[in-house]
Short mmCIF file of C-alpha atoms in Angstrom, two decimals:
data_model
loop_
_atom_site.label_atom_id
_atom_site.label_comp_id
_atom_site.label_asym_id
_atom_site.label_seq_id
_atom_site.Cartn_x
_atom_site.Cartn_y
_atom_site.Cartn_z
CA HIS P 1 0.00 0.00 0.00
CA GLY P 2 3.03 2.26 -0.10
CA GLU P 3 3.16 2.46 3.70
CA PRO P 4 6.62 2.62 5.28
CA GLY P 5 6.01 -0.24 7.71
CA ARG P 6 7.41 -0.64 11.22
CA GLU P 7 11.02 -1.02 10.11
CA LYS P 8 13.20 -2.55 7.41
CA LYS P 9 15.68 -5.29 8.23
CA LYS P 10 17.98 -7.66 6.41
CA VAL P 11 16.67 -11.10 5.50
CA ALA P 12 16.87 -13.48 8.47
CA GLY P 13 16.03 -17.10 9.23
CA ALA P 14 12.57 -18.25 10.24
CA ARG P 15 13.50 -18.62 13.93
CA ALA P 16 14.87 -15.05 14.11
CA VAL P 17 11.81 -13.65 12.33
CA VAL P 18 9.23 -15.29 14.60
CA LYS P 19 11.31 -14.46 17.69
CA GLU P 20 11.18 -10.76 16.90
CA VAL P 21 7.46 -10.82 16.12
CA VAL P 22 6.48 -12.89 19.16
CA ASP P 23 8.68 -10.83 21.48
CA THR P 24 7.06 -7.65 20.20
CA ILE P 25 3.64 -9.09 20.99
CA ALA P 26 4.20 -11.08 24.17
CA ARG P 27 7.14 -9.57 26.04
CA SER P 28 6.49 -6.93 28.65
CA GLY P 29 7.31 -3.56 27.10
CA GLY P 30 7.15 -4.90 23.55
CA ASN P 31 4.03 -2.84 22.91
CA GLU P 32 1.56 -0.74 24.89
CA TYR P 33 -1.47 -3.00 24.47
CA PHE P 34 -0.64 -6.60 25.27
CA ALA P 35 1.78 -8.81 27.21
CA CYS P 36 1.83 -12.40 28.48
CA GLU P 37 3.09 -13.92 31.69
CA ARG P 38 5.30 -17.01 31.55
CA GLY P 39 3.17 -20.15 31.57
CA GLU P 40 0.07 -18.30 30.42
CA GLU P 41 -2.37 -20.14 28.17
CA VAL P 42 -2.77 -18.70 24.68
CA ALA P 43 -4.04 -19.47 21.19
CA LEU P 44 -1.49 -18.95 18.41
CA MET P 45 -2.52 -18.00 14.88
CA VAL P 46 -0.06 -17.93 11.97
CA ASN P 47 -1.81 -16.21 9.07
CA ASN P 48 -0.87 -16.26 5.39
CA LEU P 49 -1.24 -12.75 3.99
CA GLY P 50 -1.82 -14.13 0.52
CA ALA P 51 1.08 -15.65 -1.38
CA VAL P 52 3.27 -17.55 1.07
CA THR P 53 3.78 -21.15 -0.05
CA PRO P 54 2.45 -23.96 2.18
CA ILE P 55 5.96 -25.22 2.96
CA GLU P 56 7.11 -21.74 4.05
CA LEU P 57 3.96 -21.23 6.11
CA SER P 58 4.48 -24.60 7.80
CA LEU P 59 8.08 -23.72 8.59
CA LEU P 60 7.09 -20.41 10.19
CA ALA P 61 4.29 -22.09 12.15
CA HIS P 62 6.76 -24.72 13.36
CA LYS P 63 9.21 -22.08 14.55
CA ALA P 64 6.50 -19.90 16.10
CA LEU P 65 5.11 -22.79 18.15
CA GLU P 66 8.61 -23.90 19.13
CA TYR P 67 9.65 -20.41 20.25
CA CYS P 68 6.44 -19.64 22.13
CA ARG P 69 7.02 -22.77 24.21
CA ALA P 70 10.76 -22.20 24.67
CA ASP P 71 11.89 -21.90 28.28
CA GLU P 72 15.42 -20.52 28.09
CA ASP P 73 15.15 -17.79 25.43
CA GLY P 74 11.41 -17.76 24.78
CA PRO P 75 8.30 -16.58 26.65
CA LYS P 76 7.42 -20.16 27.79
CA LEU P 77 3.74 -19.92 26.91
CA ARG P 78 1.32 -22.82 26.97
CA VAL P 79 -0.09 -22.87 23.45
CA LYS P 80 -3.57 -24.40 23.77
CA ARG P 81 -4.55 -23.99 20.13
CA LEU P 82 -2.59 -23.51 16.91
CA LEU P 83 -4.34 -22.20 13.80
CA VAL P 84 -2.43 -22.02 10.51
CA GLY P 85 -3.87 -20.82 7.22
CA SER P 86 -5.17 -17.89 5.18
CA PHE P 87 -7.53 -16.08 7.56
CA LYS P 88 -6.95 -12.44 6.60
CA THR P 89 -5.20 -11.84 3.29
CA SER P 90 -4.04 -8.83 1.30
CA LEU P 91 -4.31 -10.00 -2.31
CA ASP P 92 -0.95 -11.63 -3.19
CA MET P 93 1.15 -10.23 -0.36
CA VAL P 94 4.15 -12.44 0.41
CA GLY P 95 4.08 -12.27 4.17
CA VAL P 96 2.59 -13.61 7.37
CA SER P 97 1.05 -12.23 10.52
CA ILE P 98 1.22 -13.80 13.97
CA THR P 99 -1.53 -13.37 16.53
CA LEU P 100 -1.56 -14.38 20.20
CA MET P 101 -4.77 -14.47 22.19
CA LYS P 102 -5.12 -15.28 25.88
CA THR P 103 -7.55 -18.13 26.41
CA GLY P 104 -7.97 -18.25 30.18
CA LYS P 105 -10.92 -17.09 32.22
CA HIS P 106 -11.85 -13.44 31.71
CA ILE P 107 -14.17 -11.39 33.91
CA GLY P 108 -15.09 -8.03 32.48
CA VAL P 109 -16.34 -5.31 34.82
CA GLY P 110 -19.37 -3.25 33.90
CA ASP P 111 -20.17 0.33 34.87
CA ASP P 112 -22.08 -0.88 37.93
CA GLY P 113 -19.15 -2.91 39.18
CA ASP P 114 -20.73 -6.26 38.33
CA ALA P 115 -19.45 -8.79 35.81
CA ALA P 116 -19.86 -7.47 32.31
CA ALA P 117 -21.72 -9.28 29.55
CA ASP P 118 -18.47 -9.99 27.70
CA SER P 119 -17.17 -12.21 30.51
CA PHE P 120 -16.35 -15.83 29.64
CA ASP P 121 -15.02 -18.87 31.44
CA ASP P 122 -12.82 -20.15 28.64
CA LEU P 123 -12.29 -18.63 25.22
CA LEU P 124 -11.35 -22.08 23.92
CA ASP P 125 -15.05 -22.98 23.85
CA LEU P 126 -15.62 -20.20 21.35
CA ILE P 127 -12.57 -21.07 19.25
CA ASP P 128 -13.64 -24.71 19.09
CA ALA P 129 -17.30 -23.98 18.35
CA GLU P 130 -18.65 -25.33 15.05
CA THR P 131 -19.10 -22.81 12.26
CA ASP P 132 -20.05 -22.74 8.60
CA ALA P 133 -17.49 -20.03 7.84
CA PRO P 134 -15.63 -21.42 4.79
CA GLY P 135 -12.26 -19.92 5.73
CA TRP P 136 -12.19 -21.32 9.28
CA PRO P 137 -10.58 -24.74 9.79
CA LYS P 138 -12.69 -27.68 10.87
CA PHE P 139 -10.96 -27.58 14.21
CA THR P 140 -10.72 -30.66 16.40
CA GLY P 141 -10.21 -28.86 19.69
CA ARG P 142 -6.81 -30.31 20.52
CA GLU P 143 -3.74 -28.81 22.06
CA PRO P 144 -0.97 -28.96 19.44
CA GLY P 145 1.61 -31.71 19.83
CA ALA P 146 5.30 -31.40 19.06
CA ALA P 147 6.53 -28.30 17.26
CA SER P 148 7.19 -30.50 14.22
CA ALA P 149 3.41 -30.89 13.82
CA CYS P 150 1.84 -27.69 12.56
CA PHE P 151 -1.05 -28.88 10.41
CA LEU P 152 -1.44 -32.44 11.68
CA GLU P 153 -0.53 -33.85 15.06
CA VAL P 154 2.24 -36.21 13.98
CA ASP P 155 5.26 -37.57 15.78
CA ARG P 156 8.89 -36.90 14.92
CA SER P 157 9.32 -40.24 13.18
CA GLY P 158 7.24 -39.03 10.27
CA GLY P 159 4.16 -41.21 10.87
CA GLY P 160 0.69 -40.00 11.64
CA GLY P 161 -0.82 -39.77 15.13
CA SER P 162 0.91 -39.64 18.46
CA SER P 163 3.47 -42.36 18.89
CA SER P 164 5.88 -43.64 21.48
CA THR P 165 8.45 -44.33 18.77
CA ARG P 166 10.77 -41.36 19.09
CA PRO P 167 14.37 -41.47 17.89
CA LEU P 168 16.07 -39.12 20.34
CA ARG P 169 16.00 -40.03 24.02
CA GLY P 170 17.84 -39.56 27.30
CA GLU P 171 19.52 -42.42 29.12
CA ALA P 172 16.77 -42.83 31.73
CA GLU P 173 14.06 -42.79 29.09
CA ARG P 174 15.95 -45.35 27.02
CA ALA P 175 16.23 -47.72 29.95
CA SER P 176 12.53 -47.35 30.72
CA ALA P 177 11.53 -47.89 27.09
CA SER P 178 13.59 -51.06 26.73
CA ALA P 179 12.07 -52.64 29.84
CA GLY P 180 9.53 -55.30 28.98
CA LEU P 181 10.67 -55.84 25.39
CA GLY P 182 11.94 -59.29 26.31
CA GLN P 183 13.41 -61.11 23.36
CA LEU P 184 13.38 -57.99 21.12
CA ALA P 185 15.38 -55.75 23.47
CA LEU P 186 18.84 -55.06 22.04
CA SER P 187 21.83 -55.91 24.20
CA GLN P 188 24.72 -53.50 24.59
CA GLU P 189 26.74 -55.53 22.07
CA GLU P 190 23.87 -55.47 19.59
CA GLN P 191 23.53 -51.73 20.01
CA THR P 192 27.21 -51.36 19.13
CA VAL P 193 26.68 -53.57 16.08
CA ALA P 194 23.71 -51.45 14.97
CA ALA P 195 25.71 -48.23 15.31
CA THR P 196 28.60 -49.71 13.34
CA VAL P 197 26.34 -50.98 10.56
CA ILE P 198 24.63 -47.59 10.22
CA ALA P 199 27.94 -45.72 10.14
CA THR P 200 29.50 -48.06 7.56
CA ALA P 201 26.44 -47.93 5.30
CA CYS P 202 26.50 -44.12 5.47
CA ASP P 203 30.22 -44.06 4.64
CA ALA P 204 29.45 -46.16 1.56
CA LEU P 205 26.84 -43.60 0.48
CA VAL P 206 29.27 -40.73 0.90
CA LYS P 207 31.91 -42.51 -1.18
CA CYS P 208 29.54 -43.29 -4.07
CA GLN P 209 28.47 -39.66 -4.56
CA LYS P 210 30.45 -39.09 -7.76
CA LEU P 211 29.41 -42.39 -9.32
CA ALA P 212 25.72 -41.75 -8.62
CA ASP P 213 25.86 -38.13 -9.79
CA ASP P 214 27.61 -39.16 -13.03
CA LEU P 215 24.92 -41.75 -13.73
CA ASP P 216 22.17 -39.29 -12.89
CA ARG P 217 23.56 -36.63 -15.25
CA LYS P 218 22.96 -39.02 -18.14
CA ILE P 219 19.35 -39.81 -17.33
CA GLY P 220 18.22 -37.35 -14.64
CA ASP P 221 19.14 -34.06 -13.04
CA GLY P 222 22.59 -35.07 -11.80
CA ASP P 223 22.11 -34.80 -8.04
CA CYS P 224 21.26 -38.34 -6.89
CA GLY P 225 24.66 -38.91 -5.28
CA SER P 226 24.76 -35.45 -3.70
CA THR P 227 21.30 -35.93 -2.24
CA MET P 228 22.19 -39.30 -0.74
CA LYS P 229 25.48 -37.97 0.61
CA LYS P 230 23.67 -35.13 2.35
CA GLY P 231 21.28 -37.61 3.93
CA ALA P 232 24.10 -39.94 5.00
CA GLU P 233 26.03 -37.11 6.62
CA GLY P 234 22.87 -36.06 8.46
CA ILE P 235 22.37 -39.59 9.76
CA LEU P 236 25.97 -39.75 10.97
CA LYS P 237 25.41 -36.52 12.87
CA ASP P 238 22.03 -37.51 14.33
CA GLN P 239 23.10 -41.06 15.15
CA LEU P 240 24.87 -39.94 18.30
CA ALA P 241 21.45 -39.26 19.86
CA TYR P 242 19.59 -42.30 18.52
CA ASP P 243 17.85 -44.62 20.92
CA LEU P 244 19.58 -47.91 20.14
CA THR P 245 17.80 -50.03 22.74
CA ARG P 246 15.09 -51.18 20.33
CA GLY P 247 14.76 -51.67 16.61
CA SER P 248 11.66 -49.51 16.18
CA ALA P 249 13.43 -46.48 17.64
CA ILE P 250 16.47 -46.99 15.41
CA ALA P 251 14.25 -47.15 12.31
CA ALA P 252 12.32 -44.08 13.52
CA GLY P 253 15.57 -42.20 13.97
CA LEU P 254 16.64 -43.05 10.44
CA ALA P 255 13.22 -41.98 9.14
CA GLU P 256 13.47 -38.60 10.79
CA SER P 257 17.06 -38.05 9.70
CA VAL P 258 16.38 -38.69 6.02
CA MET P 259 13.28 -36.50 6.22
CA LYS P 260 15.34 -33.64 7.66
CA HIS P 261 18.56 -33.96 5.68
CA MET P 262 18.08 -35.88 2.44
CA GLY P 263 15.31 -34.03 0.64
CA GLY P 264 13.97 -34.75 -2.82
CA THR P 265 12.18 -37.90 -3.88
CA SER P 266 14.88 -40.02 -2.27
CA GLY P 267 14.18 -38.49 1.13
CA ALA P 268 10.46 -39.24 0.82
CA ILE P 269 11.08 -42.81 -0.33
CA TYR P 270 13.52 -43.67 2.43
CA ASN P 271 11.33 -41.96 5.02
CA ILE P 272 8.48 -44.26 3.98
CA LEU P 273 10.80 -47.29 4.10
CA PHE P 274 12.10 -46.65 7.61
CA THR P 275 8.78 -45.42 9.01
CA ALA P 276 7.00 -48.59 7.88
CA ALA P 277 9.80 -50.73 9.30
CA SER P 278 9.58 -48.84 12.60
CA THR P 279 5.80 -49.26 12.75
CA HIS P 280 6.12 -53.00 12.17
CA LEU P 281 8.73 -53.41 14.91
CA GLN P 282 6.84 -51.20 17.34
CA ALA P 283 3.74 -53.35 16.98
CA LEU P 284 5.79 -56.38 18.02
CA GLU P 285 7.48 -54.54 20.89
CA GLU P 286 4.21 -53.27 22.31
CA SER P 287 2.47 -56.65 22.05
CA PRO P 288 5.06 -59.27 22.99
CA GLU P 289 2.29 -61.84 23.45
CA LYS P 290 1.77 -61.77 19.68
CA ILE P 291 5.36 -62.77 18.95
CA ALA P 292 5.50 -66.39 17.83
CA ALA P 293 7.60 -68.78 19.86
CA GLY P 294 11.14 -69.02 18.55
CA THR P 295 11.06 -65.61 16.89
CA THR P 296 14.54 -64.09 16.77
CA LYS P 297 15.61 -60.49 16.39
CA TYR P 298 16.87 -61.30 12.91
CA MET P 299 13.43 -62.62 11.98
CA ALA P 300 11.90 -59.36 13.19
CA PHE P 301 14.50 -57.39 11.17
CA VAL P 302 13.72 -59.31 7.98
CA GLU P 303 9.96 -58.86 8.42
CA ALA P 304 10.40 -55.14 9.13
CA LEU P 305 12.57 -54.65 6.03
CA ARG P 306 9.99 -56.42 3.89
CA ALA P 307 7.26 -54.24 5.40
CA GLY P 308 9.29 -51.15 4.54
CA VAL P 309 9.83 -52.24 0.93
CA ALA P 310 6.13 -53.07 0.60
CA ALA P 311 5.22 -49.57 1.82
CA VAL P 312 7.54 -47.97 -0.75
CA GLN P 313 5.88 -50.04 -3.47
CA LYS P 314 2.41 -49.20 -2.20
CA TYR P 315 2.89 -45.44 -2.04
CA GLY P 316 5.40 -45.07 -4.87
CA GLY P 317 3.85 -47.57 -7.26
CA ALA P 318 7.16 -49.14 -8.33
CA GLN P 319 7.46 -52.85 -9.07
CA VAL P 320 10.44 -55.04 -9.85
CA GLY P 321 11.45 -54.30 -13.44
CA ASP P 322 10.45 -50.62 -13.36
CA ARG P 323 14.10 -49.52 -13.18
CA THR P 324 14.12 -48.13 -9.62
CA LEU P 325 15.69 -48.92 -6.26
CA ILE P 326 12.97 -51.58 -5.87
CA ASP P 327 14.96 -53.70 -8.34
CA VAL P 328 17.59 -53.94 -5.58
CA LEU P 329 15.69 -53.73 -2.30
CA HIS P 330 12.86 -56.16 -3.14
CA PRO P 331 15.06 -59.09 -4.22
CA PHE P 332 17.41 -58.43 -1.33
CA ALA P 333 14.65 -58.43 1.29
CA HIS P 334 12.90 -61.47 -0.14
CA SER P 335 16.11 -63.48 -0.53
CA LEU P 336 16.80 -63.29 3.19
CA ASP P 337 16.11 -66.38 5.26
CA PRO P 338 14.59 -65.34 8.62
CA GLY P 339 15.70 -68.62 10.16
CA ALA P 340 19.29 -68.56 8.86
CA ALA P 341 21.94 -69.93 11.20
CA SER P 342 24.44 -67.24 10.20
CA VAL P 343 23.18 -63.70 9.79
CA THR P 344 26.26 -62.49 7.94
CA ALA P 345 26.22 -65.43 5.53
CA ASP P 346 22.52 -64.86 4.82
CA LEU P 347 23.04 -61.14 4.20
CA SER P 348 25.96 -61.92 1.89
CA LYS P 349 23.84 -64.37 -0.10
CA ALA P 350 21.04 -61.81 -0.47
CA LEU P 351 23.56 -59.14 -1.47
CA LYS P 352 24.56 -61.20 -4.51
CA VAL P 353 20.92 -61.25 -5.59
CA ALA P 354 20.71 -57.47 -5.08
CA GLN P 355 23.83 -57.01 -7.22
CA VAL P 356 22.14 -58.90 -10.04
CA GLY P 357 19.14 -56.60 -9.64
CA ALA P 358 21.24 -53.44 -9.85
CA GLU P 359 23.16 -54.74 -12.86
CA GLY P 360 19.89 -55.67 -14.51
CA THR P 361 18.72 -52.06 -14.62
CA LYS P 362 21.34 -51.43 -17.32
CA ASP P 363 19.34 -53.59 -19.74
CA MET P 364 15.94 -52.11 -18.96
CA LYS P 365 14.84 -50.05 -21.96
CA GLU P 366 11.85 -48.43 -20.31
CA ALA P 367 11.55 -46.47 -17.08
CA ILE P 368 8.02 -46.22 -15.68
CA LEU P 369 8.72 -43.77 -12.85
CA GLY P 370 11.06 -40.87 -12.09
CA ARG P 371 12.98 -38.59 -14.42
CA SER P 372 14.27 -41.56 -16.39
CA SER P 373 10.73 -42.01 -17.73
CA TYR P 374 11.27 -38.85 -19.82
CA VAL P 375 14.50 -40.16 -21.35
CA PRO P 376 14.43 -41.99 -24.73
CA ALA P 377 14.76 -45.75 -24.37
CA ASP P 378 17.98 -45.86 -26.40
CA ALA P 379 19.65 -43.45 -23.99
CA LEU P 380 18.96 -45.76 -21.02
CA ILE P 381 20.71 -48.85 -22.37
CA GLY P 382 23.94 -49.64 -20.57
CA ILE P 383 23.33 -47.13 -17.77
CA GLY P 384 22.40 -48.44 -14.34
CA ASP P 385 19.60 -46.73 -12.46
CA PRO P 386 21.21 -44.28 -9.99
CA GLY P 387 18.69 -45.06 -7.23
CA ALA P 388 19.30 -48.79 -7.58
CA VAL P 389 23.08 -48.32 -7.61
CA VAL P 390 22.94 -46.17 -4.48
CA ALA P 391 20.72 -48.70 -2.69
CA LEU P 392 23.23 -51.43 -3.54
CA HIS P 393 26.09 -49.38 -2.10
CA TRP P 394 24.51 -48.93 1.31
CA LEU P 395 23.57 -52.61 1.38
CA VAL P 396 27.22 -53.44 0.62
CA GLY P 397 28.26 -51.15 3.47
CA MET P 398 25.87 -52.94 5.82
CA VAL P 399 27.17 -56.39 4.89
CA VAL P 400 30.82 -55.28 5.04
CA ALA P 401 30.21 -54.02 8.58
CA CYS P 402 28.72 -57.37 9.61
CA ARG P 403 31.68 -59.25 8.12
CA MET P 404 34.12 -56.96 9.89
CA ILE P 405 32.37 -57.49 13.22
CA ASP P 406 32.43 -61.27 12.71
CA GLU P 407 36.16 -61.17 11.97
CA GLN P 408 36.80 -59.14 15.11
CA ARG P 409 34.89 -61.70 17.17
CA VAL P 410 36.92 -64.55 15.69
CA ASP P 411 40.18 -62.70 16.37
CA ALA P 412 39.11 -62.05 19.95
CA LEU P 413 38.28 -65.71 20.49
CA GLU P 414 41.59 -66.81 19.01
CA ARG P 415 43.50 -64.43 21.26
CA GLN P 416 41.54 -65.73 24.23
CA ASP P 417 42.40 -69.32 23.32
CA GLU P 418 46.08 -68.41 22.94
CA ALA P 419 46.09 -66.70 26.33
CA MET P 420 44.60 -69.79 27.97
CA GLN P 421 47.16 -72.20 26.47
#
């Protein structure tokens, strides 16, 4: 409108932007009309002024909710309701507004000293009331969950609904969570194995960046390896805080890490894979009576991997032969023997099948999904699918880690025998 505005500032991150806005509204002295006490109950509205994209609006809502609840540097408010959307717009203005409203009991005082007509016991009743107003959300009357859930109340693992499967936990919480898992609880040695396998698989992804990018330049947009490397490096960073006491939490941690760091179609695919695996394992952990007698942790791992692959196929639509990572992951998962005597030997056997699957993508003349589907058939011949090649590399890293651990165990036993002679 040609108005000068409050002030002009350099571009800043979402957290810094919402901090300044919320402080101006809620902090004592920030304005002459309104202020909130620490712990006060409020409703938070993040409004799209017209042309902010959904992903940007979600990011700002995430940061606004997170900061309002922050204890150390924030106002530590109890956000009872979160409303995100286009409530009051200004044509195609690229901007947002943030509104805070106190929701506790209010007693207005009339001229005669008695309670005024505008008194109310709880403003939440009015916010939650049904309405036919088309621009108002069909609100469910719930207090928002984690700050990562701004439109839907989802947990940090990427699945819907509230869940006890959270990847990042303190020591006391880990010990409590692992209690009662019985045969599925991971021992300290198994936790070390899991950490080693994850790290080695990620190292393999980092090392295959150039190969995957080179393949992708011929049939895609040239960033497959870079995308996977970014995700692997994010996992390596996040892994230090993973809950390793149970398989479902490990898978949930991986799901969140790829969602945060990997990006692109690959990030979505692997998030689905690990989330489905986590959900499968969590169902077993929470209902140990349903676990068949003789079930081993390796059996549970194989079933969870197959569940993850099935979810990728369900939501992505890919089948074996479509020239995707499914040409590697499906034969690998379904070549595993849940009852194998040697885990490493079984993984090695399945890896050979996966290698055949990856090599086979070079001879596939037609791509059904992804950017390769836009490439002429003749241009695909002799070029392996980048997604399949990358999947093979992290599987190789996983198997190499298992072999290395086995060799270390054998060496330790031999040294022990020598010491006893």
